[in-house]
Coordinates of C-alpha atoms in Angstrom, one line a residue:
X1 CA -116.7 22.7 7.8
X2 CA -114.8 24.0 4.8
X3 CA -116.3 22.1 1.4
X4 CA -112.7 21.1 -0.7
X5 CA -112.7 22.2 -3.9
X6 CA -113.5 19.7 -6.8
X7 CA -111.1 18.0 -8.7
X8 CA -111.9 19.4 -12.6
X9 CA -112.7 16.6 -14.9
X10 CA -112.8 16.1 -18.8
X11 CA -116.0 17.2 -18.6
X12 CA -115.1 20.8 -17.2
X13 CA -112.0 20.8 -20.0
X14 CA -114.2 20.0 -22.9
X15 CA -117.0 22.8 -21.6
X16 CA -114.1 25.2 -21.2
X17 CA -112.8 25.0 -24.8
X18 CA -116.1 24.3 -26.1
X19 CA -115.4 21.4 -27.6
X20 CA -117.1 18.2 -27.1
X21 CA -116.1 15.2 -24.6
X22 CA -114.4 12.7 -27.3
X23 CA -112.6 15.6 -28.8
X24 CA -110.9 16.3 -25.4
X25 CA -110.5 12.8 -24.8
X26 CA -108.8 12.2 -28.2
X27 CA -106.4 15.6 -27.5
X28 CA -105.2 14.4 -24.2
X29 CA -104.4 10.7 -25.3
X30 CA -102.7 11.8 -27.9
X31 CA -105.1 10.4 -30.7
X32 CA -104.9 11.7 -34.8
X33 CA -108.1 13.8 -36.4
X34 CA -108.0 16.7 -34.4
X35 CA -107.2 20.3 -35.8
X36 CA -104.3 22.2 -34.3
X37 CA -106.2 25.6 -33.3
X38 CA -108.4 22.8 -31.5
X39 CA -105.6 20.9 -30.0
X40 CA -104.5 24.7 -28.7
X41 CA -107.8 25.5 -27.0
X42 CA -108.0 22.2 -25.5
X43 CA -104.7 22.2 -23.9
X44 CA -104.9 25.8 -22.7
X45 CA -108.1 24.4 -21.1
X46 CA -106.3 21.9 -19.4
X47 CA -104.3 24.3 -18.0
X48 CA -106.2 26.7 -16.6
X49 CA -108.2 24.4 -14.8
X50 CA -105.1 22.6 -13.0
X51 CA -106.4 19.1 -14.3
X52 CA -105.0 15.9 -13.4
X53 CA -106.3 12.7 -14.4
X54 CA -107.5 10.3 -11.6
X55 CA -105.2 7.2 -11.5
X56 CA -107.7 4.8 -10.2
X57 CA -110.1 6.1 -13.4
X58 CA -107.2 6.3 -16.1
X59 CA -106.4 2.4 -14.7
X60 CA -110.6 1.2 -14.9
X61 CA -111.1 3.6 -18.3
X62 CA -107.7 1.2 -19.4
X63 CA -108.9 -2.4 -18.0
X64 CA -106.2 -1.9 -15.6
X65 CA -106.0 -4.1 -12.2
X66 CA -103.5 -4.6 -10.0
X67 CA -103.7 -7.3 -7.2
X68 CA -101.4 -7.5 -4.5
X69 CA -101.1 -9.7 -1.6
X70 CA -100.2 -8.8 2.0
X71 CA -98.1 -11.5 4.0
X72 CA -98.4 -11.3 7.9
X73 CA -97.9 -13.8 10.5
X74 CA -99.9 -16.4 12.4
X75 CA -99.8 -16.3 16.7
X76 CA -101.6 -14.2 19.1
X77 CA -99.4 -11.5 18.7
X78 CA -101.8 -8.7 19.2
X79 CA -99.9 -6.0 17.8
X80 CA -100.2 -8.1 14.4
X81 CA -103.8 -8.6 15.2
X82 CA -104.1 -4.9 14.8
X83 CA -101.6 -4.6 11.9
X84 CA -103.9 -7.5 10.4
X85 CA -107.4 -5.1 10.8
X86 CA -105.3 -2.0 9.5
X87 CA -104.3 -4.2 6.4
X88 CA -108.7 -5.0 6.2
X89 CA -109.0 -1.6 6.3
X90 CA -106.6 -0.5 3.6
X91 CA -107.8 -3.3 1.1
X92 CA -111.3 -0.9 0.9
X93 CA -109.2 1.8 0.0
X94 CA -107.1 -0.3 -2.7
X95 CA -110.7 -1.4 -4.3
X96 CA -112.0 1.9 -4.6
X97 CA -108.1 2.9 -6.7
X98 CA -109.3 -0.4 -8.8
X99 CA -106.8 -2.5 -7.4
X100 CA -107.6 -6.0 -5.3
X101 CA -106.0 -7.0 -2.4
X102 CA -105.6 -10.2 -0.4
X103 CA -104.0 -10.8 3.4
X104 CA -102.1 -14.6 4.0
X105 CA -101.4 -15.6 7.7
X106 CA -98.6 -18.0 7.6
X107 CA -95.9 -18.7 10.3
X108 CA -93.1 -16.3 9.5
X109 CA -91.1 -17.9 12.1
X110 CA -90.6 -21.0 10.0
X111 CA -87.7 -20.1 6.8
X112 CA -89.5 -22.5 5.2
X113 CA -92.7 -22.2 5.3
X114 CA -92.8 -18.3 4.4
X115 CA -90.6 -19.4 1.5
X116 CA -92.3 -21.5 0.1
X117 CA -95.8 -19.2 0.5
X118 CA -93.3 -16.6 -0.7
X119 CA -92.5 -18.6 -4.0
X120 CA -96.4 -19.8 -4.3
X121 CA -97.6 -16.2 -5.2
X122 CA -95.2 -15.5 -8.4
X123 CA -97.8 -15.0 -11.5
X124 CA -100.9 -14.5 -9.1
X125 CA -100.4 -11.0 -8.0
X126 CA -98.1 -7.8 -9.2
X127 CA -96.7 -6.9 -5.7
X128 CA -96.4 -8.3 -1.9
X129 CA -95.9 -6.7 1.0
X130 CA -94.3 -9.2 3.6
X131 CA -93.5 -9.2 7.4
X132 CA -89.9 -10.7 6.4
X133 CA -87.5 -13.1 8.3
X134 CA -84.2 -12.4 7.6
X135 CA -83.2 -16.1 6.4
X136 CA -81.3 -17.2 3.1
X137 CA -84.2 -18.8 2.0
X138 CA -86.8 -15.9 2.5
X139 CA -84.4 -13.9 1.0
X140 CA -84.3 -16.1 -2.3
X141 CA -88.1 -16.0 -2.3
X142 CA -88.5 -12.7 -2.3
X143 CA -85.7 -12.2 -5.2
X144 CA -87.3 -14.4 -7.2
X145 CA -90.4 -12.5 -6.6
X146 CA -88.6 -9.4 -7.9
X147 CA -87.2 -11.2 -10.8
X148 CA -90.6 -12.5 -12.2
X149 CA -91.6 -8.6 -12.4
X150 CA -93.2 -8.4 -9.2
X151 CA -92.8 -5.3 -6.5
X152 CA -92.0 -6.8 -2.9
X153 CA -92.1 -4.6 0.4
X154 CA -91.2 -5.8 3.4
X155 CA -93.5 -4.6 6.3
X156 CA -92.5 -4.5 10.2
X157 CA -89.4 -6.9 9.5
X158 CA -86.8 -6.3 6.7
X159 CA -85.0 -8.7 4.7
X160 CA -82.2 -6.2 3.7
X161 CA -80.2 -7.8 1.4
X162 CA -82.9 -8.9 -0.7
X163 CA -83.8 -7.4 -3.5
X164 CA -86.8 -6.0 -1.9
X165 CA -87.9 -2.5 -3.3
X166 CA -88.5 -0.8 0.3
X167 CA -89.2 -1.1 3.7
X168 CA -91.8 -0.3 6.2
X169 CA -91.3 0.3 9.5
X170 CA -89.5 2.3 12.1
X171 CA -86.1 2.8 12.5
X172 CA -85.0 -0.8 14.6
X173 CA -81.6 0.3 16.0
X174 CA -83.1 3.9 17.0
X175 CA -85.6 2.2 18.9
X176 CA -83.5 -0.2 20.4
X177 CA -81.2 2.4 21.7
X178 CA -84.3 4.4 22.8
X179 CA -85.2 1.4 25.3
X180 CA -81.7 1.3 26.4
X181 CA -81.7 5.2 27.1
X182 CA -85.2 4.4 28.8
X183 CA -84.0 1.6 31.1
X184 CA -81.1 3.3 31.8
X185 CA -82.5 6.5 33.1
X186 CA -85.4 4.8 34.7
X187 CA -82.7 3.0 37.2
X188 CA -81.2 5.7 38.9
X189 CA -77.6 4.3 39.3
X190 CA -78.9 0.7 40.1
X191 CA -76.3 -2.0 40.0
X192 CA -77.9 -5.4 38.5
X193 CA -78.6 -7.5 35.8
X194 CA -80.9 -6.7 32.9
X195 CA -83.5 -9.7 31.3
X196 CA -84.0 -9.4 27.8
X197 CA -86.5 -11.2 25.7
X198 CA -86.6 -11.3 22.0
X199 CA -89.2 -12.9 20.1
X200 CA -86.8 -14.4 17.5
X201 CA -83.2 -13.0 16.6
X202 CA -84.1 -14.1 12.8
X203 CA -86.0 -11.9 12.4
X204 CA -84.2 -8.5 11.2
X205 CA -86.4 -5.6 13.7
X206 CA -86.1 -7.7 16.8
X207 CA -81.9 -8.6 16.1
X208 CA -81.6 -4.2 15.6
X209 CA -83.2 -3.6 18.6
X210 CA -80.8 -5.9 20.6
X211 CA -77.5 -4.2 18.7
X212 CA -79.2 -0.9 19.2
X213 CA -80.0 -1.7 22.9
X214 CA -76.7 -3.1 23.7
X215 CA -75.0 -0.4 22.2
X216 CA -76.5 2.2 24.8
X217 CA -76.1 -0.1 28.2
X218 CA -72.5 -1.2 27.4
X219 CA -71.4 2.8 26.5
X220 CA -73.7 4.6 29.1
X221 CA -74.6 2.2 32.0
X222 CA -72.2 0.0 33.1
X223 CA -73.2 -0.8 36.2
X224 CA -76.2 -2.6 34.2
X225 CA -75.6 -6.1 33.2
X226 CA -77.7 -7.7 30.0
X227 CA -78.1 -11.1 30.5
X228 CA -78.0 -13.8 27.6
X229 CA -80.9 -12.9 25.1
X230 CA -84.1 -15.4 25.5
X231 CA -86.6 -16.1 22.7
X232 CA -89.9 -16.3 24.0
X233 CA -91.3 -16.4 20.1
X234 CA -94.4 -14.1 21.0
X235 CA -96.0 -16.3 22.9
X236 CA -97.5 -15.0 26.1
X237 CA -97.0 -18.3 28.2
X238 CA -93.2 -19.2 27.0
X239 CA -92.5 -15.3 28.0
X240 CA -94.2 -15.6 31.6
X241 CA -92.2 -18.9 32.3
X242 CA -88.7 -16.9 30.9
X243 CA -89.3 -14.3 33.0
X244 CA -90.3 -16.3 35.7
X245 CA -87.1 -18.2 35.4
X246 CA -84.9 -14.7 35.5
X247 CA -86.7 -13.7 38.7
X248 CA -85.8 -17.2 40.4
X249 CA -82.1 -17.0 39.3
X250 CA -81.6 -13.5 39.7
X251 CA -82.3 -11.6 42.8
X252 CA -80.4 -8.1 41.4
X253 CA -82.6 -8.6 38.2
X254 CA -83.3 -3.9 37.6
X255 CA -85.3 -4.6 34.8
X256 CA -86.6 -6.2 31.6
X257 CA -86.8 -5.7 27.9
X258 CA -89.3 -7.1 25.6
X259 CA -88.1 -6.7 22.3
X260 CA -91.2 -8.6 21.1
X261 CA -94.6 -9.5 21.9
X262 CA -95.5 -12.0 25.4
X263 CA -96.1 -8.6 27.3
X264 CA -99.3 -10.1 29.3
X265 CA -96.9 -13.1 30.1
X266 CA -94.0 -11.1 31.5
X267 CA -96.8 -8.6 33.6
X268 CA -98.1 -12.4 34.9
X269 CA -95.0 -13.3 36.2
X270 CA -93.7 -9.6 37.8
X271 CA -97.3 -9.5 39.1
X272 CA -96.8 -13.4 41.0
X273 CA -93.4 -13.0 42.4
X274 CA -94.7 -9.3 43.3
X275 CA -91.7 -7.5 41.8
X276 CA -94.0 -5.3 39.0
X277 CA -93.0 -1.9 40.8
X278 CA -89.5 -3.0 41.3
X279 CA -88.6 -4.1 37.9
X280 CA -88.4 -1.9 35.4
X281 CA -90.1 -2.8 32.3
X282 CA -89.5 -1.6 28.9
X283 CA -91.7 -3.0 26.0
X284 CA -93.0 -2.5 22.5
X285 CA -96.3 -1.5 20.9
X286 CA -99.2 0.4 22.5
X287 CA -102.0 -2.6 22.3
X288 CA -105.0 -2.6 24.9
X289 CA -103.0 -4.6 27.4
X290 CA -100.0 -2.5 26.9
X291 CA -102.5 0.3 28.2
X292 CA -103.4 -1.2 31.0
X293 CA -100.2 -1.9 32.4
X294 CA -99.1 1.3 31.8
X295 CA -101.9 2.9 33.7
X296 CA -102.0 -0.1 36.7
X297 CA -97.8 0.7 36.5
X298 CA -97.0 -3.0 35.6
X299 CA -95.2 -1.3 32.4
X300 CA -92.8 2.1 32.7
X301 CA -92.9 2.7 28.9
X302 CA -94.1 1.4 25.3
X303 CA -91.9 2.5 22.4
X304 CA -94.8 2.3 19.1
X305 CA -94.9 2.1 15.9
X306 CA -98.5 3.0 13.6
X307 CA -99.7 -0.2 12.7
X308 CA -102.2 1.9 10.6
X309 CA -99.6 4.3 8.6
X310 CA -97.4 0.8 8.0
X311 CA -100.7 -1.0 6.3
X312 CA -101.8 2.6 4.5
X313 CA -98.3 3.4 3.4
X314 CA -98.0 -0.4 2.3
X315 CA -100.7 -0.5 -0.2
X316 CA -99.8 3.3 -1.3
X317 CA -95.6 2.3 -1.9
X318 CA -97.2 -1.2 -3.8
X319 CA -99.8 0.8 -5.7
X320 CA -96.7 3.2 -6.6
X321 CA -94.4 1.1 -7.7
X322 CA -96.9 -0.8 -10.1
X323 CA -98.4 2.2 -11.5
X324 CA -95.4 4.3 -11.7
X325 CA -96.6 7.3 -9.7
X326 CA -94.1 9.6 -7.5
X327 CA -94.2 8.7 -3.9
X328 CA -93.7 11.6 -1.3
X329 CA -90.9 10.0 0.8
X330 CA -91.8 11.6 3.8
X331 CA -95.1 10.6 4.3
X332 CA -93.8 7.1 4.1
X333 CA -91.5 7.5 7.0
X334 CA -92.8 5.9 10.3
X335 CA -92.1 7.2 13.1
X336 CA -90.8 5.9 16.4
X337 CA -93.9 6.7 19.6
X338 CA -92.6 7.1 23.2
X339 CA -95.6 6.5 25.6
X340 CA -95.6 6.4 29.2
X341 CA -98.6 6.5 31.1
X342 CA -98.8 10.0 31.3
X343 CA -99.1 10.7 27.8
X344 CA -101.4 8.2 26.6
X345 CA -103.8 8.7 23.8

């Protein structure tokens, strides 16, 4: 293993120039009583040495602490199970940049209620990152979030029009139409009606991947038939009974799409009328059931999205924004996973 080279500190400057610690310290904060051959050896130092200041000890050296608070919903949606131990995971890292971090679970289903949490943070922390529902209310929370000098990202779900400073998340249309493409192609010229299954059209990712979906099926596959979107609202036993229902009333039912979670619920059901290798399903996130149905051939394909990179890239764009340090936009793009069982990690 290859030992990284050290990041030069004050220390390294000051024995450099040959000059002691507070005169390097007063030099580079810009502080009176220093001579100007000094100030000249100093700064060369500086420059040789490629320093940069460490932004978590510039903020401690300047009493500086931020606290943010990330927003994510209630429910046994496993996906935000995960998303909810990535988030644990990135508030280490935010402790160790001097910066504390708290996680809410509230129902983001109900406008209310995530407005009114929404509204309940102003003055208690300097930025929130927030799995959004695209409601009027939720949107006036999190401008008046904004307005009170807060930063507000929205995570997963966006609440576009807001005043919101970014989102984090894939690319909901793109995916959408990827699932379309999927189902599509996975058909083989079938004639037949098409189940799909949201979780809840208010919120913003799961109403993209519909347009997105739609969009592909009506151009490219018209011999496939989408049948009026259900809301099974993540919930594994409303899903199994909605996909039950489909199966009953449809016997030229191709295949499925689960915009949402409810995955185990909609594998109960294929799995009881014995239709799981004759519908095709399409869902979303890799998650340990995901897997399995993948491998046992329950699922035909996941499309995925990092819960890790969304929580990590969270906390970086808050600690960003607050501090006033260049992001690297790239890095901050999440990216759109295609697994099938054949390519599983």
């Amino acid at each position: 293993m290859i030992d990284q080279p050290r990041r030069p500190t004050l220390v390294d400057v000051a024995e450099r120039a040959q000059v002691s610690l507070a005169t390097v310290d007063r030099v580079f904060n810009r502080r009176p009583g220093v001579s100007a051959r000094t100030v000249e050896r100093v700064e060369q130092a500086l420059v040789k040495l490629g320093y940069r200041p460490d932004p978590a000890a510039v903020r401690l050296a300047r009493g500086i602490q931020f606290n943010f608070c990330f927003v994510l919903p209630t429910g046994t949606n496993t996906f935000m199970a995960q998303l909810a131990g990535q988030v644990e995971r990135s508030l280490h890292w935010l402790d160790d940049q001097n910066t504390f971090g708290d996680m809410l679970r509230v129902d983001v289903f109900d406008p209310q209620v995530l407005s009114e949490t929404l509204s309940g943070l102003i003055g208690r922390y300097h930025g929130v990152a927030v799995v959004a529902l695209d409601h009027p209310a939720v949107r006036d929370a999190i401008n008046l979030l904004v307005e009170s000098g807060m930063v507000v990202v929205t995570l997963v779900s966006d609440a576009p029009t807001s005043r919101r400073h970014r989102f984090i998340g894939i690319d909901n249309p793109s995916a959408g139409r990827t699932a379309g493409t999927l189902l599509g192609r996975f058909s083989a010229n079938r004639r037949g009606k098409l189940g799909v299954i949201a979780g809840s059209l208010t919120l913003r990712d799961h109403a993209e991947r519909l347009f997105g979906f739609q969009q592909v099926i009506a151009a490219e596959y018209p011999a496939l038939i989408p049948l009026p979107t259900m809301e099974g609202h993540d919930d594994a036993t409303r899903c199994r009974d909605l996909t039950a229902t489909l199966l009953r009333d449809h016997a030229d039912l191709v295949g499925i799409y689960s915009i949402g979670a409810g995955t185990r619920g909609i594998v109960e059901a294929l799995e009881t009328a014995g239709k799981a290798r004759e519908v095709i399903f399409i869902g979303h996130e890799l998650t340990e059931f995901s897997r399995r149905f993948l491998i046992q051939g329950s699922m035909d394909a996941v499309i995925n999205q990092d819960a890790g990179h969304e929580a990590r890239s969270a906390a970086r764009v808050l600690l960003a924004q607050c501090s006033g340090q260049p992001m690297v936009d790239d890095q901050e793009r999440i990216r759109i996973d295609i697994f099938l069982r054949d390519n599983l990690p």
